[in-house]
Amino acid sequence: MIVVTGATGNVGGEVVAALAGREEGVRALARDPVGAALPAGVDVVQGDLELPESLTPALDGARAVFLLGGWGDMPGLLRRFGRAGIEHVVLLTSRCVVGGMADNAITRMWLDSEAAVRDSGMAWTILRPSGYHANALRWRAQLRHGDIVRAPWPDIAVAAIDPADIAAVAAVVLTGPGHEGAAYSLSGPEPLTPGDQVATLAAVLGRPLRYEPLSDEQARAEMAPDTPAPYIDAFFRFYSGGEFDDSAVLDTVAQMTGRPTGSFAQWARAHADAFA
């Protein structure tokens, strides 16, 4: 049995779909199993990574876990996995850890997660993707009210990846041998700026969308209500300060899955209903 955490999220949901129907069962961990829209035959179990004692039913009889990084007490969470008999943890972090600055709050969060997994005593594999195509969903509120998308960093191009491609790699790693102790950096097929993405969405949705850049001051003000200050500073260090270049295109997905990575346009067409 393979347990997938974050099973109702953009990446976790795709991992569940990639594993569904295989001979080895998949168990989806969800805070609200009743509201989880997951493939038929998937065992959906209630649990919360912030409440480790709630995980006992989900871990019972499981062999491996797909784990989202960034939780507060990662060592304690992993000790619980070990006591439950988990043999292999596949951890999702970020490409920013490669050469990243340890005093950056976001980089530090991922570095701490990776260190906890390496020190856990269980077999581990780390996946380090670039930004996600699905991050464009954050523009839905703006698109409900008009055709203008306002976002910062107009000159920053990111080789964003389809969460389904991350899931395809995760499925290979979770079900096949030889990936223990490895860390894989993943990217999409091309670097795109926010303006490039908005232009692609306009073509897919048939709407006259227009991108307007936010200044750093405007972006900070918009992020402040729901983003901790150290994380805001971290984002600005990445993109305004040039600390992290997420534009490199890698062929890891194709090498591991035998298929090319999906483009942002393909992702947008597949998820056009989400922007309706």
mmCIF file of C-alpha atoms in Angstrom:
data_model
loop_
_atom_site.group_PDB
_atom_site.id
_atom_site.type_symbol
_atom_site.label_atom_id
_atom_site.label_comp_id
_atom_site.label_asym_id
_atom_site.label_seq_id
_atom_site.Cartn_x
_atom_site.Cartn_y
_atom_site.Cartn_z
ATOM 1 C CA MET A 1 0.000 0.000 0.000
ATOM 2 C CA ILE A 2 1.204 3.501 -0.893
ATOM 3 C CA VAL A 3 -0.046 6.497 1.091
ATOM 4 C CA VAL A 4 -0.326 9.838 -0.712
ATOM 5 C CA THR A 5 -0.426 12.948 1.467
ATOM 6 C CA GLY A 6 -1.956 16.145 0.138
ATOM 7 C CA ALA A 7 -4.202 13.913 -1.944
ATOM 8 C CA THR A 8 -6.706 16.643 -2.763
ATOM 9 C CA GLY A 9 -4.035 19.163 -3.825
ATOM 10 C CA ASN A 10 -2.635 19.967 -7.251
ATOM 11 C CA VAL A 11 0.273 17.515 -7.017
ATOM 12 C CA GLY A 12 -1.065 14.941 -4.567
ATOM 13 C CA GLY A 13 -4.257 14.507 -6.567
ATOM 14 C CA GLU A 14 -2.230 13.784 -9.691
ATOM 15 C CA VAL A 15 -0.078 11.279 -7.779
ATOM 16 C CA VAL A 16 -3.218 9.440 -6.662
ATOM 17 C CA ALA A 17 -4.451 9.358 -10.265
ATOM 18 C CA ALA A 18 -1.086 8.072 -11.514
ATOM 19 C CA LEU A 19 -1.111 5.230 -8.973
ATOM 20 C CA ALA A 20 -4.808 4.334 -9.177
ATOM 21 C CA GLY A 21 -5.570 0.997 -10.775
ATOM 22 C CA ARG A 22 -2.117 -0.473 -10.190
ATOM 23 C CA GLU A 23 -1.693 -3.813 -8.493
ATOM 24 C CA GLU A 24 -0.364 -2.165 -5.342
ATOM 25 C CA GLY A 25 -3.110 -0.195 -3.656
ATOM 26 C CA VAL A 26 -3.089 3.548 -3.113
ATOM 27 C CA ARG A 27 -4.461 5.234 -0.011
ATOM 28 C CA ALA A 28 -5.285 8.939 -0.173
ATOM 29 C CA LEU A 29 -4.826 11.000 2.991
ATOM 30 C CA ALA A 30 -7.361 13.824 3.228
ATOM 31 C CA ARG A 31 -8.541 16.141 5.970
ATOM 32 C CA ASP A 32 -12.065 15.847 4.559
ATOM 33 C CA PRO A 33 -12.601 12.441 2.922
ATOM 34 C CA VAL A 34 -16.260 13.207 2.217
ATOM 35 C CA GLY A 35 -15.364 16.101 -0.073
ATOM 36 C CA ALA A 36 -12.458 14.359 -1.812
ATOM 37 C CA ALA A 37 -13.055 13.825 -5.541
ATOM 38 C CA LEU A 38 -10.673 10.961 -6.287
ATOM 39 C CA PRO A 39 -10.662 7.991 -8.704
ATOM 40 C CA ALA A 40 -12.881 5.019 -7.984
ATOM 41 C CA GLY A 41 -11.211 2.287 -5.991
ATOM 42 C CA VAL A 42 -8.900 4.624 -4.088
ATOM 43 C CA ASP A 43 -8.938 4.130 -0.329
ATOM 44 C CA VAL A 44 -9.562 7.600 1.133
ATOM 45 C CA VAL A 45 -8.656 7.977 4.817
ATOM 46 C CA GLN A 46 -9.064 10.973 7.100
ATOM 47 C CA GLY A 47 -5.865 12.380 8.541
ATOM 48 C CA ASP A 48 -3.952 15.594 9.100
ATOM 49 C CA LEU A 49 -0.159 15.926 8.936
ATOM 50 C CA GLU A 50 -0.385 18.630 11.583
ATOM 51 C CA LEU A 51 -1.962 16.047 13.911
ATOM 52 C CA PRO A 52 0.397 13.068 13.639
ATOM 53 C CA GLU A 53 -1.725 10.959 15.994
ATOM 54 C CA SER A 54 -4.496 11.075 13.348
ATOM 55 C CA LEU A 55 -2.322 9.210 10.836
ATOM 56 C CA THR A 56 -2.440 5.739 12.395
ATOM 57 C CA PRO A 57 -5.312 4.401 10.211
ATOM 58 C CA ALA A 58 -3.728 5.760 7.031
ATOM 59 C CA LEU A 59 -0.317 4.226 7.767
ATOM 60 C CA ASP A 60 -1.623 0.799 8.791
ATOM 61 C CA GLY A 61 -0.173 -1.796 6.442
ATOM 62 C CA ALA A 62 1.455 0.791 4.167
ATOM 63 C CA ARG A 63 4.880 0.363 2.608
ATOM 64 C CA ALA A 64 5.617 3.822 1.175
ATOM 65 C CA VAL A 65 4.514 7.438 1.538
ATOM 66 C CA PHE A 66 4.464 10.341 -0.892
ATOM 67 C CA LEU A 67 5.077 13.301 1.410
ATOM 68 C CA LEU A 68 4.768 17.035 0.906
ATOM 69 C CA GLY A 69 7.641 18.812 2.623
ATOM 70 C CA GLY A 70 7.477 21.909 4.767
ATOM 71 C CA TRP A 71 5.676 20.634 7.868
ATOM 72 C CA GLY A 72 6.669 21.998 11.247
ATOM 73 C CA ASP A 73 7.808 18.845 13.044
ATOM 74 C CA MET A 74 9.181 16.819 10.159
ATOM 75 C CA PRO A 75 11.463 14.665 12.368
ATOM 76 C CA GLY A 76 8.523 13.736 14.611
ATOM 77 C CA LEU A 77 6.305 13.004 11.631
ATOM 78 C CA LEU A 78 8.948 10.751 10.100
ATOM 79 C CA ARG A 79 9.499 8.918 13.390
ATOM 80 C CA ARG A 80 5.800 8.082 13.351
ATOM 81 C CA PHE A 81 6.184 6.766 9.794
ATOM 82 C CA GLY A 82 9.100 4.598 10.884
ATOM 83 C CA ARG A 83 7.207 3.151 13.843
ATOM 84 C CA ALA A 84 4.316 2.309 11.516
ATOM 85 C CA GLY A 85 6.633 0.241 9.298
ATOM 86 C CA ILE A 86 7.011 2.633 6.367
ATOM 87 C CA GLU A 87 9.992 1.585 4.251
ATOM 88 C CA HIS A 88 10.274 4.352 1.640
ATOM 89 C CA VAL A 89 9.440 8.079 1.714
ATOM 90 C CA VAL A 90 9.252 10.107 -1.486
ATOM 91 C CA LEU A 91 9.541 13.761 -0.498
ATOM 92 C CA LEU A 92 8.398 16.732 -2.582
ATOM 93 C CA THR A 93 10.458 19.914 -2.092
ATOM 94 C CA SER A 94 11.701 22.514 -4.593
ATOM 95 C CA ARG A 95 14.469 23.185 -7.066
ATOM 96 C CA CYS A 96 15.459 26.233 -5.003
ATOM 97 C CA VAL A 97 17.457 24.017 -2.632
ATOM 98 C CA VAL A 98 20.062 23.406 -5.352
ATOM 99 C CA GLY A 99 22.656 26.044 -4.546
ATOM 100 C CA GLY A 100 20.101 27.920 -2.459
ATOM 101 C CA MET A 101 20.870 30.223 0.469
ATOM 102 C CA ALA A 102 20.158 28.610 3.816
ATOM 103 C CA ASP A 103 19.112 31.913 5.401
ATOM 104 C CA ASN A 104 16.240 32.269 2.917
ATOM 105 C CA ALA A 105 13.082 31.204 4.788
ATOM 106 C CA ILE A 106 11.599 29.174 1.928
ATOM 107 C CA THR A 107 14.881 27.499 1.014
ATOM 108 C CA ARG A 108 15.482 26.754 4.705
ATOM 109 C CA MET A 109 12.061 25.113 5.003
ATOM 110 C CA TRP A 110 12.837 22.730 2.141
ATOM 111 C CA LEU A 111 16.402 22.074 3.305
ATOM 112 C CA ASP A 112 15.129 21.164 6.774
ATOM 113 C CA SER A 113 12.562 18.800 5.258
ATOM 114 C CA GLU A 114 15.208 17.071 3.172
ATOM 115 C CA ALA A 115 17.569 16.764 6.143
ATOM 116 C CA ALA A 116 14.807 15.189 8.240
ATOM 117 C CA VAL A 117 14.095 12.586 5.560
ATOM 118 C CA ARG A 118 17.767 11.741 5.082
ATOM 119 C CA ASP A 119 18.171 11.328 8.844
ATOM 120 C CA SER A 120 15.005 9.260 9.286
ATOM 121 C CA GLY A 121 16.543 5.827 8.820
ATOM 122 C CA MET A 122 14.043 4.982 6.073
ATOM 123 C CA ALA A 123 14.816 4.751 2.381
ATOM 124 C CA TRP A 124 14.120 8.086 0.710
ATOM 125 C CA THR A 125 13.868 9.791 -2.648
ATOM 126 C CA ILE A 126 13.533 13.544 -3.143
ATOM 127 C CA LEU A 127 11.704 15.274 -6.006
ATOM 128 C CA ARG A 128 12.652 18.922 -6.613
ATOM 129 C CA PRO A 129 10.339 20.476 -9.208
ATOM 130 C CA SER A 130 10.291 23.983 -10.595
ATOM 131 C CA GLY A 131 7.171 26.122 -10.247
ATOM 132 C CA TYR A 132 3.874 24.516 -11.267
ATOM 133 C CA HIS A 133 1.616 25.248 -14.232
ATOM 134 C CA ALA A 134 -1.186 25.032 -11.664
ATOM 135 C CA ASN A 135 0.108 28.179 -9.964
ATOM 136 C CA ALA A 136 -1.820 30.054 -12.670
ATOM 137 C CA LEU A 137 -4.986 29.069 -10.803
ATOM 138 C CA ARG A 138 -4.191 31.886 -8.375
ATOM 139 C CA TRP A 139 -5.433 34.264 -11.099
ATOM 140 C CA ARG A 140 -8.963 32.860 -11.113
ATOM 141 C CA ALA A 141 -10.340 35.514 -8.779
ATOM 142 C CA GLN A 142 -9.057 38.265 -11.060
ATOM 143 C CA LEU A 143 -10.457 36.558 -14.149
ATOM 144 C CA ARG A 144 -13.905 36.351 -12.554
ATOM 145 C CA HIS A 145 -13.965 40.138 -12.504
ATOM 146 C CA GLY A 146 -12.374 41.046 -15.823
ATOM 147 C CA ASP A 147 -9.717 40.366 -18.432
ATOM 148 C CA ILE A 148 -6.704 41.882 -16.692
ATOM 149 C CA VAL A 149 -4.205 39.758 -14.749
ATOM 150 C CA ARG A 150 -1.966 41.690 -12.399
ATOM 151 C CA ALA A 151 1.113 39.886 -11.082
ATOM 152 C CA PRO A 152 4.703 40.746 -10.144
ATOM 153 C CA TRP A 153 8.053 40.001 -11.759
ATOM 154 C CA PRO A 154 7.233 40.543 -15.450
ATOM 155 C CA ASP A 155 10.753 39.637 -16.607
ATOM 156 C CA ILE A 156 11.114 36.414 -14.616
ATOM 157 C CA ALA A 157 10.726 33.294 -16.745
ATOM 158 C CA VAL A 158 10.051 29.974 -15.010
ATOM 159 C CA ALA A 159 10.278 26.547 -16.644
ATOM 160 C CA ALA A 160 7.110 25.533 -14.818
ATOM 161 C CA ILE A 161 5.959 21.922 -14.806
ATOM 162 C CA ASP A 162 2.608 20.184 -15.087
ATOM 163 C CA PRO A 163 1.800 18.538 -11.716
ATOM 164 C CA ALA A 164 0.839 15.448 -13.735
ATOM 165 C CA ASP A 165 4.479 15.146 -14.825
ATOM 166 C CA ILE A 166 5.657 15.342 -11.224
ATOM 167 C CA ALA A 167 3.140 12.603 -10.465
ATOM 168 C CA ALA A 168 4.393 10.432 -13.318
ATOM 169 C CA VAL A 169 7.917 10.602 -11.895
ATOM 170 C CA ALA A 170 6.607 9.944 -8.382
ATOM 171 C CA ALA A 171 4.790 6.845 -9.626
ATOM 172 C CA VAL A 172 8.010 5.512 -11.181
ATOM 173 C CA VAL A 173 9.940 6.146 -7.979
ATOM 174 C CA LEU A 174 7.272 4.701 -5.686
ATOM 175 C CA THR A 175 6.723 1.491 -7.643
ATOM 176 C CA GLY A 176 10.161 0.661 -9.039
ATOM 177 C CA PRO A 177 13.581 -0.134 -7.568
ATOM 178 C CA GLY A 178 16.802 1.826 -7.724
ATOM 179 C CA HIS A 179 15.707 5.295 -6.647
ATOM 180 C CA GLU A 180 16.581 5.123 -2.973
ATOM 181 C CA GLY A 181 18.952 7.894 -1.888
ATOM 182 C CA ALA A 182 18.406 9.905 -5.093
ATOM 183 C CA ALA A 183 17.271 13.513 -5.541
ATOM 184 C CA TYR A 184 15.747 14.476 -8.893
ATOM 185 C CA SER A 185 15.327 18.023 -10.163
ATOM 186 C CA LEU A 186 12.347 18.430 -12.506
ATOM 187 C CA SER A 187 11.185 21.114 -14.916
ATOM 188 C CA GLY A 188 8.685 21.795 -17.650
ATOM 189 C CA PRO A 189 9.563 22.155 -21.345
ATOM 190 C CA GLU A 190 10.049 25.932 -21.637
ATOM 191 C CA PRO A 191 10.609 29.047 -19.528
ATOM 192 C CA LEU A 192 7.645 31.430 -19.601
ATOM 193 C CA THR A 193 7.118 34.868 -18.061
ATOM 194 C CA PRO A 194 3.790 35.783 -16.452
ATOM 195 C CA GLY A 195 2.925 37.687 -19.627
ATOM 196 C CA ASP A 196 3.638 34.581 -21.715
ATOM 197 C CA GLN A 197 1.312 32.537 -19.530
ATOM 198 C CA VAL A 198 -1.462 35.124 -19.691
ATOM 199 C CA ALA A 199 -1.169 35.249 -23.486
ATOM 200 C CA THR A 200 -1.454 31.454 -23.612
ATOM 201 C CA LEU A 201 -4.511 31.511 -21.353
ATOM 202 C CA ALA A 202 -6.078 34.174 -23.582
ATOM 203 C CA ALA A 203 -5.699 31.938 -26.636
ATOM 204 C CA VAL A 204 -7.010 28.855 -24.824
ATOM 205 C CA LEU A 205 -9.972 30.612 -23.189
ATOM 206 C CA GLY A 206 -10.827 32.803 -26.173
ATOM 207 C CA ARG A 207 -10.694 35.931 -24.046
ATOM 208 C CA PRO A 208 -8.845 39.248 -24.597
ATOM 209 C CA LEU A 209 -6.719 38.816 -21.490
ATOM 210 C CA ARG A 210 -4.034 41.361 -20.716
ATOM 211 C CA TYR A 211 -1.120 41.194 -18.293
ATOM 212 C CA GLU A 212 -0.251 44.162 -16.103
ATOM 213 C CA PRO A 213 2.864 43.937 -13.918
ATOM 214 C CA LEU A 214 2.735 44.810 -10.252
ATOM 215 C CA SER A 215 5.509 46.882 -8.757
ATOM 216 C CA ASP A 216 7.440 45.371 -5.862
ATOM 217 C CA GLU A 217 5.583 47.679 -3.468
ATOM 218 C CA GLN A 218 2.193 46.668 -4.874
ATOM 219 C CA ALA A 219 3.112 42.974 -4.770
ATOM 220 C CA ARG A 220 4.233 43.183 -1.142
ATOM 221 C CA ALA A 221 0.984 44.873 -0.173
ATOM 222 C CA GLU A 222 -1.104 42.199 -1.920
ATOM 223 C CA MET A 223 0.840 39.334 -0.369
ATOM 224 C CA ALA A 224 0.880 40.729 3.173
ATOM 225 C CA PRO A 225 -2.619 39.653 4.350
ATOM 226 C CA ASP A 226 -2.065 35.907 3.898
ATOM 227 C CA THR A 227 1.696 35.319 3.537
ATOM 228 C CA PRO A 228 4.141 35.366 6.483
ATOM 229 C CA ALA A 229 6.644 38.212 6.227
ATOM 230 C CA PRO A 230 9.726 35.923 6.065
ATOM 231 C CA TYR A 231 8.215 34.137 3.064
ATOM 232 C CA ILE A 232 7.434 37.417 1.322
ATOM 233 C CA ASP A 233 11.048 38.440 1.829
ATOM 234 C CA ALA A 234 12.137 35.046 0.486
ATOM 235 C CA PHE A 235 10.125 35.467 -2.724
ATOM 236 C CA PHE A 236 11.596 38.902 -3.294
ATOM 237 C CA ARG A 237 15.085 37.560 -2.730
ATOM 238 C CA PHE A 238 14.364 34.870 -5.331
ATOM 239 C CA TYR A 239 12.914 37.053 -8.049
ATOM 240 C CA SER A 240 13.700 40.716 -7.384
ATOM 241 C CA GLY A 241 17.111 39.923 -5.931
ATOM 242 C CA GLY A 242 18.046 37.266 -8.469
ATOM 243 C CA GLU A 243 18.800 34.625 -5.850
ATOM 244 C CA PHE A 244 17.012 31.790 -7.686
ATOM 245 C CA ASP A 245 16.880 31.139 -11.432
ATOM 246 C CA ASP A 246 14.042 28.718 -12.186
ATOM 247 C CA SER A 247 14.333 28.970 -15.973
ATOM 248 C CA ALA A 248 16.553 25.978 -16.739
ATOM 249 C CA VAL A 249 14.890 23.231 -18.788
ATOM 250 C CA LEU A 250 15.760 19.679 -17.675
ATOM 251 C CA ASP A 251 15.040 16.349 -19.352
ATOM 252 C CA THR A 252 14.574 14.366 -16.125
ATOM 253 C CA VAL A 253 10.872 13.679 -16.692
ATOM 254 C CA ALA A 254 11.442 12.280 -20.185
ATOM 255 C CA GLN A 255 14.352 10.151 -19.011
ATOM 256 C CA MET A 256 12.381 8.645 -16.136
ATOM 257 C CA THR A 257 8.960 8.233 -17.736
ATOM 258 C CA GLY A 258 9.705 7.847 -21.434
ATOM 259 C CA ARG A 259 7.362 10.708 -22.353
ATOM 260 C CA PRO A 260 7.916 14.436 -22.919
ATOM 261 C CA THR A 261 6.832 17.018 -20.390
ATOM 262 C CA GLY A 262 3.531 18.765 -20.990
ATOM 263 C CA SER A 263 3.477 22.408 -22.030
ATOM 264 C CA PHE A 264 1.630 25.190 -20.257
ATOM 265 C CA ALA A 265 -0.733 25.381 -23.221
ATOM 266 C CA GLN A 266 -1.592 21.688 -22.865
ATOM 267 C CA TRP A 267 -2.193 22.136 -19.146
ATOM 268 C CA ALA A 268 -4.372 25.211 -19.777
ATOM 269 C CA ARG A 269 -6.516 23.339 -22.304
ATOM 270 C CA ALA A 270 -6.959 20.425 -19.883
ATOM 271 C CA HIS A 271 -7.975 22.796 -17.064
ATOM 272 C CA ALA A 272 -9.882 25.442 -18.994
ATOM 273 C CA ASP A 273 -13.051 24.683 -17.018
ATOM 274 C CA ALA A 274 -11.275 25.801 -13.833
ATOM 275 C CA PHE A 275 -11.112 29.330 -15.257
ATOM 276 C CA ALA A 276 -14.748 29.467 -16.370
#
